[in-house]
XYZ file of C-alpha atoms in Angstrom:
771
model
C -40.806 13.200 -35.538
C -44.212 13.890 -37.049
C -46.014 13.107 -33.826
C -43.625 15.414 -31.834
C -44.192 18.405 -34.234
C -47.354 20.544 -34.353
C -49.326 19.781 -37.419
C -52.468 21.106 -39.146
C -54.625 19.775 -41.894
C -53.435 21.102 -45.247
C -55.764 23.215 -47.307
C -55.250 25.471 -50.377
C -56.391 28.642 -48.876
C -54.260 28.239 -45.746
C -51.239 27.346 -47.789
C -51.555 30.341 -49.879
C -52.073 32.863 -47.178
C -50.287 31.577 -44.166
C -46.652 32.495 -43.543
C -43.950 30.163 -42.276
C -44.974 27.179 -44.248
C -41.861 24.964 -44.766
C -42.988 21.810 -46.451
C -45.822 19.291 -46.723
C -45.672 15.612 -45.902
C -48.186 13.047 -47.211
C -49.848 11.067 -44.471
C -51.034 7.484 -44.497
C -54.632 8.673 -44.885
C -53.769 10.783 -47.929
C -53.912 13.995 -45.966
C -50.793 16.169 -45.959
C -49.283 17.196 -42.667
C -47.604 20.698 -42.504
C -44.834 21.645 -40.070
C -44.052 25.155 -39.658
C -40.509 26.482 -39.476
C -41.192 28.008 -36.046
C -42.102 24.645 -34.656
C -39.129 22.871 -36.189
C -36.851 25.533 -34.606
C -38.481 25.080 -31.312
C -37.946 21.330 -31.597
C -34.312 21.677 -32.493
C -33.707 23.959 -29.550
C -35.405 21.532 -27.242
C -33.203 18.753 -28.539
C -30.108 20.856 -28.074
C -31.147 21.584 -24.452
C -31.666 17.869 -23.839
C -28.247 17.053 -25.229
C -26.609 19.735 -23.032
C -28.500 18.370 -19.968
C -27.405 14.834 -20.814
C -23.720 15.962 -21.225
C -23.856 17.932 -17.936
C -25.368 14.990 -16.122
C -22.689 12.690 -17.554
C -19.957 15.010 -16.441
C -21.448 15.130 -12.972
C -21.761 11.405 -12.839
C -18.276 10.563 -14.201
C -16.234 8.470 -11.804
C -12.506 7.944 -11.749
C -11.276 4.351 -11.464
C -8.282 3.749 -9.300
C -5.067 2.378 -10.725
C -1.858 1.195 -9.060
C 0.723 3.987 -9.216
C 4.338 3.067 -9.906
C 7.345 4.929 -8.328
C 7.426 7.732 -10.985
C 3.688 8.285 -10.762
C 3.784 8.426 -6.975
C 6.554 11.034 -7.060
C 4.867 13.167 -9.679
C 1.523 13.017 -7.859
C 3.191 14.129 -4.629
C 4.981 17.009 -6.370
C 1.628 18.011 -8.022
C -0.219 17.991 -4.715
C 2.435 20.291 -3.077
C 2.272 22.641 -6.060
C -1.522 22.786 -5.892
C -1.890 23.020 -2.162
C 1.370 24.661 -0.936
C -0.189 26.064 2.249
C -1.514 22.619 3.326
C 1.254 20.069 2.491
C 5.011 19.824 2.314
C 7.059 17.373 0.391
C 10.208 16.154 2.088
C 12.724 13.338 1.850
C 14.675 11.464 4.535
C 18.039 12.167 2.771
C 17.816 16.003 3.133
C 16.023 15.891 6.499
C 17.979 13.221 8.309
C 21.189 12.787 6.416
C 20.482 9.329 5.254
C 22.016 7.925 2.025
C 20.018 7.156 -1.044
C 19.907 3.513 -2.291
C 20.098 2.246 -5.900
C 22.107 3.006 -8.969
C 22.090 5.800 -11.381
C 19.461 4.226 -13.632
C 16.988 3.849 -10.782
C 14.535 6.572 -9.874
C 16.013 8.646 -12.613
C 12.798 10.782 -12.663
C 13.887 12.460 -9.365
C 15.737 15.845 -9.513
C 19.339 15.185 -10.775
C 20.805 17.643 -8.237
C 19.862 15.116 -5.452
C 22.266 12.589 -6.824
C 21.656 9.039 -8.001
C 19.479 6.442 -6.428
C 15.953 6.384 -4.829
C 15.089 8.828 -2.132
C 12.536 8.222 0.552
C 9.799 10.824 0.000
C 6.910 11.675 2.357
C 4.208 14.321 2.812
C 3.378 16.305 5.924
C -0.176 17.558 5.818
C -1.197 20.355 8.298
C -2.817 23.817 8.201
C 0.280 25.782 7.130
C -1.244 29.184 8.058
C -1.985 28.317 11.639
C -0.117 25.099 12.641
C 2.843 24.861 10.217
C 6.420 26.024 10.763
C 6.266 29.716 11.366
C 2.469 29.591 11.575
C 0.201 31.753 13.702
C 0.016 28.973 16.400
C 3.636 29.591 17.275
C 3.427 33.428 17.044
C 2.892 34.795 20.620
C 2.948 38.380 19.276
C -0.023 37.568 17.015
C -2.073 36.254 19.946
C -1.180 39.337 22.004
C -1.901 41.799 19.309
C -5.215 40.073 18.581
C -6.211 40.256 22.257
C -5.250 43.972 22.438
C -7.573 44.683 19.548
C -10.601 43.373 21.403
C -12.934 46.118 22.329
C -13.723 44.433 25.740
C -10.909 42.042 26.752
C -11.593 39.743 29.628
C -10.433 41.398 32.810
C -9.156 38.338 34.534
C -5.829 37.842 32.795
C -3.865 38.188 29.630
C -4.113 35.612 26.837
C -1.681 32.637 27.100
C 1.182 32.069 24.595
C -0.238 29.788 21.915
C 0.975 26.234 22.050
C 4.114 25.745 19.979
C 7.801 24.998 20.371
C 8.422 21.422 21.189
C 4.756 20.690 21.509
C 5.102 19.577 25.151
C 7.634 16.776 24.293
C 10.241 15.798 26.705
C 13.389 16.096 24.576
C 15.527 14.670 27.245
C 13.538 11.421 27.208
C 14.200 10.279 23.770
C 12.923 12.787 21.238
C 15.517 14.333 18.945
C 16.578 17.845 20.231
C 17.936 18.564 16.830
C 14.614 17.993 15.025
C 12.578 20.902 13.794
C 9.992 22.093 16.358
C 6.420 21.420 15.737
C 3.385 22.788 17.523
C 1.279 20.515 19.720
C -1.102 18.642 17.609
C -2.402 15.036 17.459
C -0.166 13.256 14.876
C -0.755 10.201 12.780
C 1.318 8.350 10.230
C 0.324 6.229 7.214
C 2.951 3.900 5.761
C 2.086 2.610 2.270
C 4.728 -0.007 1.622
C 7.618 -1.509 3.732
C 7.609 -4.450 1.163
C 8.069 -3.188 -2.320
C 6.002 -5.889 -3.961
C 2.813 -5.022 -1.923
C 1.199 -2.418 -4.177
C -2.142 -1.400 -2.730
C -0.889 0.708 0.209
C 1.047 3.423 -1.577
C -1.796 4.355 -3.889
C -4.347 4.188 -1.036
C -2.435 6.584 1.281
C -1.833 9.017 -1.615
C -5.545 9.013 -2.575
C -6.257 9.694 1.065
C -3.905 12.753 0.930
C -5.584 13.937 -2.233
C -9.198 13.838 -0.988
C -8.103 15.529 2.348
C -6.313 18.365 0.599
C -9.003 18.909 -2.010
C -11.662 19.076 0.627
C -9.660 21.354 2.910
C -8.706 23.760 0.167
C -12.307 23.894 -1.145
C -13.611 24.569 2.363
C -11.161 27.379 2.793
C -12.624 29.276 -0.246
C -13.406 31.971 -0.582
C -10.828 33.704 1.607
C -11.054 37.413 2.384
C -8.343 39.719 0.977
C -7.501 42.904 2.870
C -6.453 46.295 1.607
C -7.865 49.580 0.396
C -9.317 48.225 -2.845
C -12.160 48.590 -5.219
C -13.587 45.427 -6.730
C -14.446 45.823 -10.403
C -16.631 43.523 -12.449
C -13.497 42.312 -14.272
C -12.104 41.077 -10.998
C -9.300 43.629 -10.972
C -8.252 45.791 -8.033
C -7.519 49.481 -8.160
C -7.157 52.472 -5.934
C -10.211 54.182 -4.637
C -9.141 57.710 -5.811
C -8.287 56.322 -9.250
C -11.738 54.797 -9.397
C -13.255 58.199 -8.709
C -11.165 59.972 -11.324
C -12.044 57.346 -13.940
C -15.748 57.686 -13.261
C -15.536 61.519 -13.422
C -13.849 61.270 -16.802
C -16.317 58.851 -18.163
C -19.293 61.033 -17.262
C -17.815 64.456 -17.966
C -20.221 65.081 -20.862
C -17.585 65.319 -23.498
C -18.770 65.876 -27.135
C -18.769 62.852 -29.451
C -17.268 63.243 -32.807
C -19.879 63.074 -35.559
C -19.457 60.353 -38.024
C -20.507 61.282 -41.519
C -22.493 59.011 -43.631
C -20.586 58.251 -46.896
C -21.880 60.152 -49.869
C -24.404 58.408 -51.967
C -24.600 59.195 -55.714
C -28.313 58.715 -55.889
C -29.189 60.817 -52.845
C -29.294 64.609 -52.655
C -27.564 66.630 -49.983
C -30.749 67.114 -47.908
C -31.153 63.375 -47.534
C -27.601 62.955 -46.432
C -28.037 65.681 -43.791
C -31.174 64.037 -42.491
C -29.432 60.693 -42.241
C -26.469 62.304 -40.379
C -28.791 63.856 -37.800
C -30.579 60.563 -37.306
C -27.283 58.672 -36.850
C -26.076 61.225 -34.351
C -29.370 61.242 -32.340
C -29.340 57.419 -32.069
C -25.733 57.470 -30.875
C -26.371 60.240 -28.378
C -29.355 58.390 -26.942
C -27.285 55.131 -26.672
C -24.512 56.985 -24.972
C -26.951 58.482 -22.506
C -28.390 55.049 -21.733
C -24.919 53.504 -21.125
C -23.910 56.487 -19.081
C -26.907 55.998 -16.810
C -26.190 52.259 -16.384
C -22.513 53.010 -15.512
C -23.505 55.558 -13.010
C -25.941 53.188 -11.394
C -23.432 50.229 -11.385
C -20.746 52.388 -9.958
C -23.032 53.660 -7.175
C -23.923 50.145 -6.262
C -20.260 49.012 -6.219
C -19.408 51.971 -3.971
C -22.084 51.045 -1.545
C -21.103 47.455 -1.545
C -17.443 48.441 -0.738
C -18.644 50.733 2.066
C -20.779 47.954 3.536
C -17.858 45.486 3.369
C -15.692 48.031 5.115
C -18.338 48.589 7.777
C -18.805 44.801 8.561
C -15.301 43.570 8.232
C -13.723 46.459 10.186
C -15.219 44.767 13.320
C -12.570 42.105 13.148
C -9.846 42.602 15.781
C -7.179 41.992 13.051
C -8.835 44.146 10.420
C -7.003 47.457 9.640
C -8.261 47.890 6.078
C -11.166 46.893 3.922
C -11.478 43.273 2.914
C -13.451 41.522 0.184
C -13.989 38.064 -1.466
C -12.096 37.820 -4.861
C -14.723 36.929 -7.541
C -12.447 34.200 -8.927
C -12.344 32.427 -5.597
C -16.119 32.524 -5.340
C -16.271 30.829 -8.728
C -13.651 28.367 -7.706
C -15.502 27.564 -4.520
C -18.751 26.766 -6.430
C -16.927 24.475 -8.895
C -14.907 22.457 -6.286
C -17.923 22.031 -4.080
C -19.999 20.817 -7.037
C -17.191 18.382 -7.990
C -16.907 16.958 -4.469
C -20.704 16.525 -4.202
C -20.851 14.719 -7.521
C -18.494 12.117 -6.104
C -20.574 11.563 -2.959
C -18.897 14.116 -0.676
C -21.646 16.705 0.259
C -21.074 19.750 2.458
C -21.205 18.015 5.863
C -18.593 15.443 4.810
C -16.491 18.065 3.029
C -16.409 20.164 6.290
C -15.438 17.030 8.286
C -12.511 16.270 6.089
C -11.403 19.946 6.212
C -11.561 19.862 9.945
C -9.255 16.921 10.133
C -6.570 18.894 8.087
C -7.018 21.880 10.419
C -6.749 19.960 13.680
C -4.187 17.203 12.873
C -0.760 16.579 11.537
C -0.721 13.839 9.049
C 2.531 12.292 7.826
C 2.124 10.008 4.742
C 4.998 7.793 3.600
C 3.787 6.248 0.347
C 6.813 3.837 -0.048
C 9.291 3.772 2.813
C 11.005 1.043 0.859
C 11.589 3.268 -2.153
C 14.107 0.980 -3.921
C 12.048 -2.100 -3.374
C 8.916 -0.409 -4.699
C 10.785 0.848 -7.769
C 12.121 -2.726 -8.454
C 8.846 -4.305 -7.445
C 10.493 -6.710 -4.978
C 9.950 -7.317 -1.299
C 13.359 -6.493 0.044
C 15.586 -3.487 -0.113
C 18.909 -3.702 -1.965
C 20.697 -6.748 -3.491
C 20.433 -8.884 -0.390
C 17.181 -10.855 0.051
C 17.792 -10.798 3.841
C 17.157 -7.027 4.088
C 13.503 -7.145 4.878
C 12.451 -3.706 6.179
C 9.758 -5.214 8.441
C 12.328 -7.345 10.285
C 14.619 -4.276 10.769
C 13.378 -2.693 13.984
C 15.002 -3.066 17.363
C 12.308 -5.006 19.156
C 12.312 -8.654 20.233
C 15.668 -9.148 18.604
C 18.751 -10.788 20.203
C 21.456 -9.541 17.699
C 22.038 -5.751 17.533
C 23.628 -6.117 14.173
C 20.377 -7.255 12.629
C 18.370 -4.077 12.872
C 18.454 -0.668 11.114
C 20.275 -2.296 8.200
C 17.815 -0.750 5.633
C 17.237 2.937 4.690
C 13.514 2.149 4.925
C 13.859 1.146 8.487
C 15.991 4.245 9.271
C 13.561 6.525 7.603
C 10.736 5.307 9.837
C 12.931 5.424 12.910
C 13.886 9.122 12.217
C 10.188 10.117 11.579
C 9.152 8.507 14.898
C 11.999 10.355 16.629
C 10.859 13.647 15.132
C 7.128 13.282 15.782
C 4.905 11.956 18.530
C 2.477 9.683 16.595
C -0.455 8.549 18.653
C -1.910 6.332 15.864
C -0.775 4.890 12.628
C -1.343 2.253 9.871
C 1.237 0.246 8.006
C -0.183 -1.377 4.822
C 0.862 -4.798 3.549
C -0.640 -7.355 1.098
C -0.934 -11.115 0.506
C -4.017 -11.661 2.602
C -6.835 -9.634 4.228
C -6.830 -8.546 7.888
C -6.853 -5.640 10.334
C -4.432 -6.786 13.080
C -3.208 -5.316 16.278
C -0.787 -6.131 19.097
C 0.824 -8.478 19.746
C 2.768 -9.719 16.773
C 6.102 -10.651 18.469
C 7.002 -14.222 19.134
C 7.771 -13.401 22.786
C 4.062 -12.758 23.347
C 2.713 -15.974 22.028
C 1.010 -18.141 24.592
C 3.353 -21.028 25.940
C 1.312 -23.665 24.159
C 1.266 -21.821 20.845
C 3.079 -23.316 17.831
C 6.410 -21.623 17.407
C 6.396 -21.938 13.652
C 4.968 -19.213 11.418
C 1.210 -18.916 11.926
C -1.579 -18.449 9.457
C -5.355 -18.291 9.368
C -5.324 -22.095 9.351
C -2.555 -22.364 12.007
C -3.206 -19.492 14.418
C -0.781 -18.626 17.263
C -2.686 -17.510 20.282
C -1.345 -14.380 21.852
C -1.221 -12.669 25.212
C -3.405 -9.573 25.364
C -1.672 -6.243 25.018
C -2.331 -3.582 27.797
C -4.551 -1.617 25.363
C -6.258 -4.660 23.769
C -9.731 -3.360 24.586
C -9.265 -0.147 22.679
C -7.204 -1.678 19.956
C -9.833 -4.420 19.236
C -12.693 -1.861 19.248
C -10.786 0.539 16.876
C -9.782 -2.245 14.495
C -13.416 -3.295 14.221
C -14.239 0.319 13.269
C -11.505 0.130 10.587
C -13.027 -3.045 9.208
C -16.558 -1.811 9.327
C -15.828 1.606 7.702
C -13.741 -0.164 5.036
C -16.877 -2.079 4.244
C -17.757 -5.231 2.358
C -16.077 -5.863 -0.977
C -19.331 -7.025 -2.463
C -17.981 -7.111 -6.079
C -15.303 -9.572 -5.044
C -17.707 -11.724 -3.137
C -15.700 -11.014 -0.004
C -16.595 -9.666 3.457
C -15.216 -7.058 5.813
C -11.609 -7.429 6.927
C -11.237 -9.959 9.626
C -9.916 -8.552 12.975
C -7.575 -10.060 15.452
C -4.007 -9.883 16.832
C -1.051 -10.197 14.452
C 0.061 -13.459 16.123
C -3.455 -14.903 15.445
C -4.310 -13.544 12.028
C -0.943 -13.092 10.366
C 2.179 -14.642 11.864
C 4.823 -13.760 14.499
C 7.608 -11.441 13.479
C 10.855 -10.482 15.129
C 11.819 -6.936 14.583
C 8.429 -5.827 13.276
C 7.557 -2.216 12.934
C 4.155 -2.544 14.540
C 5.176 -3.879 17.991
C 8.281 -1.592 18.050
C 6.272 1.572 17.504
C 3.835 0.492 20.142
C 6.140 -0.694 22.915
C 9.719 0.344 22.460
C 9.393 3.316 24.884
C 8.151 1.153 27.823
C 8.820 -2.465 27.147
C 12.515 -1.801 27.256
C 13.624 -5.387 28.067
C 12.900 -6.305 24.379
C 14.693 -3.257 22.808
C 18.365 -3.354 21.663
C 20.626 -0.635 20.483
C 21.303 -1.213 16.776
C 24.857 -1.502 15.404
C 24.427 -2.200 11.734
C 27.341 -2.202 9.188
C 25.336 -1.488 6.059
C 25.450 2.034 4.382
C 28.324 3.108 6.541
C 26.775 2.195 9.895
C 24.139 3.930 11.998
C 24.733 5.664 15.414
C 23.547 3.439 18.298
C 22.063 6.532 20.019
C 19.520 6.750 17.245
C 17.875 3.629 18.664
C 17.786 4.852 22.318
C 14.317 5.793 23.206
C 12.754 7.543 26.178
C 9.347 6.872 27.757
C 7.602 9.440 25.634
C 7.640 8.833 21.869
C 7.052 5.201 21.001
C 3.608 4.435 22.332
C 1.742 4.384 18.967
C -1.235 2.221 18.229
C 0.090 1.193 14.825
C -2.337 -1.294 13.196
C -1.307 -3.688 10.438
C -3.636 -3.793 7.487
C -3.329 -6.659 4.982
C -5.127 -5.037 2.008
C -5.750 -7.970 -0.471
C -5.091 -11.557 -1.118
C -3.177 -10.575 -4.220
C -0.183 -8.314 -3.688
C -0.927 -6.630 -6.912
C -4.722 -6.901 -7.515
C -6.427 -6.435 -10.814
C -7.438 -2.889 -11.687
C -11.003 -3.858 -11.835
C -10.846 -4.803 -8.173
C -9.307 -1.474 -6.984
C -12.626 0.509 -6.957
C -13.444 4.054 -7.949
C -14.046 7.371 -6.316
C -17.736 7.050 -6.705
C -19.494 7.397 -3.248
C -16.038 7.343 -1.786
C -17.239 7.684 1.808
C -19.988 5.072 1.552
C -18.702 1.692 2.734
C -21.434 -0.154 0.914
C -21.243 1.988 -2.259
C -20.835 0.870 -5.896
C -17.303 2.219 -6.017
C -15.964 0.023 -3.342
C -12.678 -1.686 -3.818
C -9.197 -2.337 -2.453
C -8.240 1.397 -2.814
C -11.411 3.030 -1.751
C -12.028 1.001 1.335
C -8.487 1.685 2.601
C -8.911 5.335 1.959
C -12.007 5.254 4.267
C -10.096 3.170 6.705
C -7.270 5.780 6.834
C -9.830 8.617 7.363
C -11.318 6.787 10.375
C -7.871 6.589 11.849
C -7.271 10.269 11.429
C -10.532 11.123 13.083
C -10.072 8.764 16.007
C -6.780 10.092 17.070
C -8.324 12.844 19.273
C -11.897 13.353 20.602
C -13.678 16.622 19.903
C -17.075 18.239 20.264
C -18.786 20.511 17.818
C -21.820 22.732 18.291
C -24.110 22.334 15.369
C -27.147 24.642 15.932
C -28.573 27.142 18.393
C -32.203 28.285 18.684
C -33.024 26.109 15.726
C -30.318 27.897 13.417
C -27.395 25.990 11.915
C -24.017 27.136 13.048
C -21.327 26.363 10.583
C -18.028 24.989 11.853
C -15.552 27.878 12.250
C -12.538 25.532 12.450
C -11.664 26.253 8.680
C -8.303 25.589 7.049
C -6.211 28.648 6.196
C -8.354 30.803 8.417
C -6.603 32.422 11.343
C -7.950 31.813 14.797
C -7.083 34.700 17.182
C -7.678 35.223 20.752
C -11.465 34.577 21.372
C -12.092 34.772 17.676
C -15.106 32.414 18.106
C -16.964 35.430 19.594
C -17.147 36.756 16.046
C -17.040 33.602 13.932
C -19.621 31.446 15.663
C -22.111 33.820 17.230
C -25.932 34.176 17.500
C -27.891 37.172 18.732
C -31.034 36.523 20.718
C -33.498 39.180 22.154
C -33.350 40.019 25.806
C -35.936 38.130 27.813
C -35.352 34.814 25.949
C -35.977 32.116 28.348
C -34.777 28.714 27.274
C -32.758 28.120 24.150
C -31.887 24.785 22.671
C -28.301 24.005 21.721
C -27.294 20.908 19.506
C -23.893 19.384 19.495
C -22.155 16.209 18.507
C -19.072 14.263 19.709
C -16.450 13.050 17.286
C -13.160 11.307 17.446
C -14.590 8.761 19.890
C -16.708 5.627 20.054
C -18.770 6.096 23.189
C -19.875 9.104 25.261
C -19.948 8.548 28.992
C -21.349 12.003 29.748
C -21.742 15.284 28.002
C -23.154 18.670 28.897
C -23.064 22.411 28.116
C -21.162 25.011 30.125
C -22.592 28.495 30.188
C -21.127 31.776 31.419
C -20.307 35.441 30.554
C -17.135 35.786 28.554
C -16.019 38.560 30.826
C -16.348 36.271 33.800
C -14.140 33.470 32.236
C -10.421 33.208 32.802
C -8.678 34.219 29.541
C -5.764 31.889 30.146
C -8.126 28.899 30.189
C -10.953 29.921 27.791
C -9.184 31.669 24.998
C -11.659 30.466 22.393
C -8.795 29.199 20.380
C -6.985 26.295 22.054
C -8.046 23.259 24.055
C -7.796 23.720 27.860
C -5.984 20.930 29.708
C -7.742 18.889 32.305
C -5.567 20.393 34.992
C -6.441 23.885 33.951
C -10.141 23.159 34.023
C -9.965 21.426 37.400
C -7.998 24.419 38.997
C -10.458 26.895 37.443
C -13.613 25.232 38.682
C -12.106 24.802 42.133
C -11.438 28.517 42.273
C -15.014 29.520 41.442
C -17.034 31.191 44.261
C -19.958 29.095 45.425
C -23.423 30.551 45.838
C -26.936 30.907 44.408
C -25.808 32.838 41.450
C -22.730 30.950 39.963
C -20.446 32.611 37.443
C -20.547 29.365 35.387
C -23.465 26.967 35.111
C -23.923 23.471 33.473
C -26.807 21.940 31.716
C -28.063 18.534 32.799
C -25.558 15.887 31.880
C -26.541 13.358 29.213
C -25.120 9.920 28.592
C -24.027 7.249 28.211
C -24.568 7.406 24.518
C -22.894 6.913 21.151
C -20.188 9.073 19.575
C -19.344 9.373 15.946
C -17.927 5.908 15.570
C -20.325 3.899 17.611
C -21.521 0.718 15.901
C -25.105 1.559 16.918
C -25.179 4.402 14.367
C -24.827 1.970 11.552
C -22.400 3.926 9.358
C -21.415 0.755 7.491
C -24.826 -0.705 6.824
C -27.937 1.285 5.987
C -30.224 -1.406 7.345
C -28.649 -1.299 10.780
C -29.459 2.313 11.193
C -33.151 1.662 11.113
C -32.720 -1.122 13.613
C -30.573 0.724 16.063
C -31.905 0.917 19.592
C -33.201 4.278 20.822
C -30.473 5.889 22.820
C -29.973 9.097 24.840
C -29.402 11.396 21.897
C -32.438 13.324 20.680
C -31.815 12.504 17.070
C -29.418 10.935 14.596
C -28.685 12.999 11.483
C -28.901 11.583 8.025
C -25.415 12.368 6.720
C -23.289 9.727 5.028
C -21.653 9.186 8.359
C -24.562 9.438 10.837
C -23.849 11.162 14.107
C -25.687 11.322 17.354
C -26.869 14.913 17.990
C -27.270 15.811 21.658
C -29.503 18.592 22.631
C -30.082 20.547 25.804
C -31.900 23.719 26.972
C -29.943 26.576 28.467
C -31.596 29.265 30.648
C -30.854 32.911 29.499
C -33.288 34.554 31.760
C -30.542 35.807 34.145
C -28.785 37.710 31.355
C -29.457 41.279 30.210
C -29.086 43.238 26.946
C -25.406 43.480 25.902
C -24.160 40.358 27.707
C -21.741 38.195 25.734
C -22.399 34.628 26.712
C -20.029 31.715 26.142
C -21.333 28.258 25.540
C -19.004 25.400 25.661
C -19.826 21.754 24.900
C -17.903 19.336 27.107
C -17.748 15.498 26.867
C -16.028 12.573 28.478
C -15.721 9.484 26.322
C -14.369 5.934 26.024
C -13.710 5.499 29.731
C -14.116 1.680 29.296
C -10.661 1.704 27.679
C -9.162 2.455 31.051
C -10.411 -0.923 32.594
């Protein structure tokens, strides 16, 4: 402490004349050391600052360890998520949605609302952008699209905007989808099933943590959201009428007289002194009021100019009929949530990626389909040990009485009838594996052992029709899940269910993959449990059961130790310090959600970054991208560089840029809001006139090259990124999930001042899967 403080040699003259001397301390050499009060205070302030900095750093670095959630914790967590993010997620149960009975007695699942009755209900979450894609959302509102198009100052002359996709989402209800189900807009759909077996405990927590990080990222990215109305934003965050603001300002600065406050009489002062004091007090108060009035006048003037500028800028929106503004409390909330996500290893690029998934997909999460078994912590459902939910599906069975006997099985059956899931994962436990089709005994090779297989006794399997893509995607799951270094393990092994796990009759994975087209192995179920089940509920058309539903065996122990579950530290880093059974299956689930549909994203233009305008809870109207993702360049600009990336895919066969005037593009195909179909594009390009000056031009095609999930990018091992072979992309960004960035020059010399130019990135990927 003495070394840290400023010290001088003590001497009598200095001690007697210097101010601020606090004390003297004898040194080893016999000389006294003096420390001034000022230096001590400075030292104390510095220590306080250091303590605050350490505390702030500790708060930023705090990590949350994962724990296995029981039935009540799962339910309360789902309720909390729906209350916190009501526009992004819905909580439903199979009993209310599909008329299924609850299972269990009055003492089981007593934490559920009593008005639902006794027993355990089968709860699930539906995550989607409620403003745009949800029930009653803008995607199904044709009048919204028409009104937005009419508001455009220069609408495309070719045709009117198309009705936005909605209704049955293009599904063929006559071919097996339930005509009584609620309609959903056309979106890629995925399903995550946490537990068909109640004693396998990792899956439910993993899928719920996946939901939590998606919702938090999407909500955070949606902030701040503009609020419309004729308003005036005060420093307090309140909102008041413009005329009322003017009246209040006039009253404040009307120059009213202040009441003089007399100084109390003093016995030992004469009247003249009191009058002088009164005048002095009054003068000081008058000057203070004048200064405050000047400050208020200046602040009010600035606020007025800010409001006017907001109105000028935001009135350009085709939907804007009034002034809009960012609520100050949302600005603060946005800063806080972005900082919180970044402290857990989710910076801006990854936050925007997760938010995009919520905006462009429908994600159904069933933490515990076997609700009663999970509550009791047993494998089966009900009192009968033979009621195994993963033997309860009508595929590769000979007895129609032996399927759909469990409420867990019926819940999954109804969800698959209501939705069109392209991809899914069902989580299990007791070993470690990522397995794909086949898992049915009928697809074992003739010389394979007919008894249950294991890793020591594999059962060779025929290849499924989609085995090339299934194997490649399963390896991505395993790689992005990462190595469980703490446990001394490796990545999940990958193979067919027959080879890695064991053959199963009536398994959910093969049923959801093949029941719509491999009809010889499908039976109509006629169970007798729970009052029976209509046979027509297990009659499927060719459209809805074609799901790549991978089986993930999460851990060798069905209920691992808490210390092996991992934390949310560096959650998106497969080789991070927080890796564990929960965290790696969260990542694995996110990879599935991204891979369900390819997409392209323009990242920058002319060296300037362009933020993704696919943002949750933000309306996308007809050609809204002309205002939300736009760059102005001077006339005479020759070549401009555009950068883009391809996600939701493994390999890019070819990619390029399409350029043309907005006014020349068909509004029914290029509405700037929805994805054109291949048939629409083919018909449009075939109708274009040929000549030296085409209406639409393309940049030079690039490829083949890597997409987001190509192993060459090394997203699972930092060393492999440096060793990756040079490819066609111009660069690879340095995000947590590296992406290949394609770049191309576009020629703008043919355009003149005032032209509005559309730039589309197009790509074709993963064509090897068709072999």
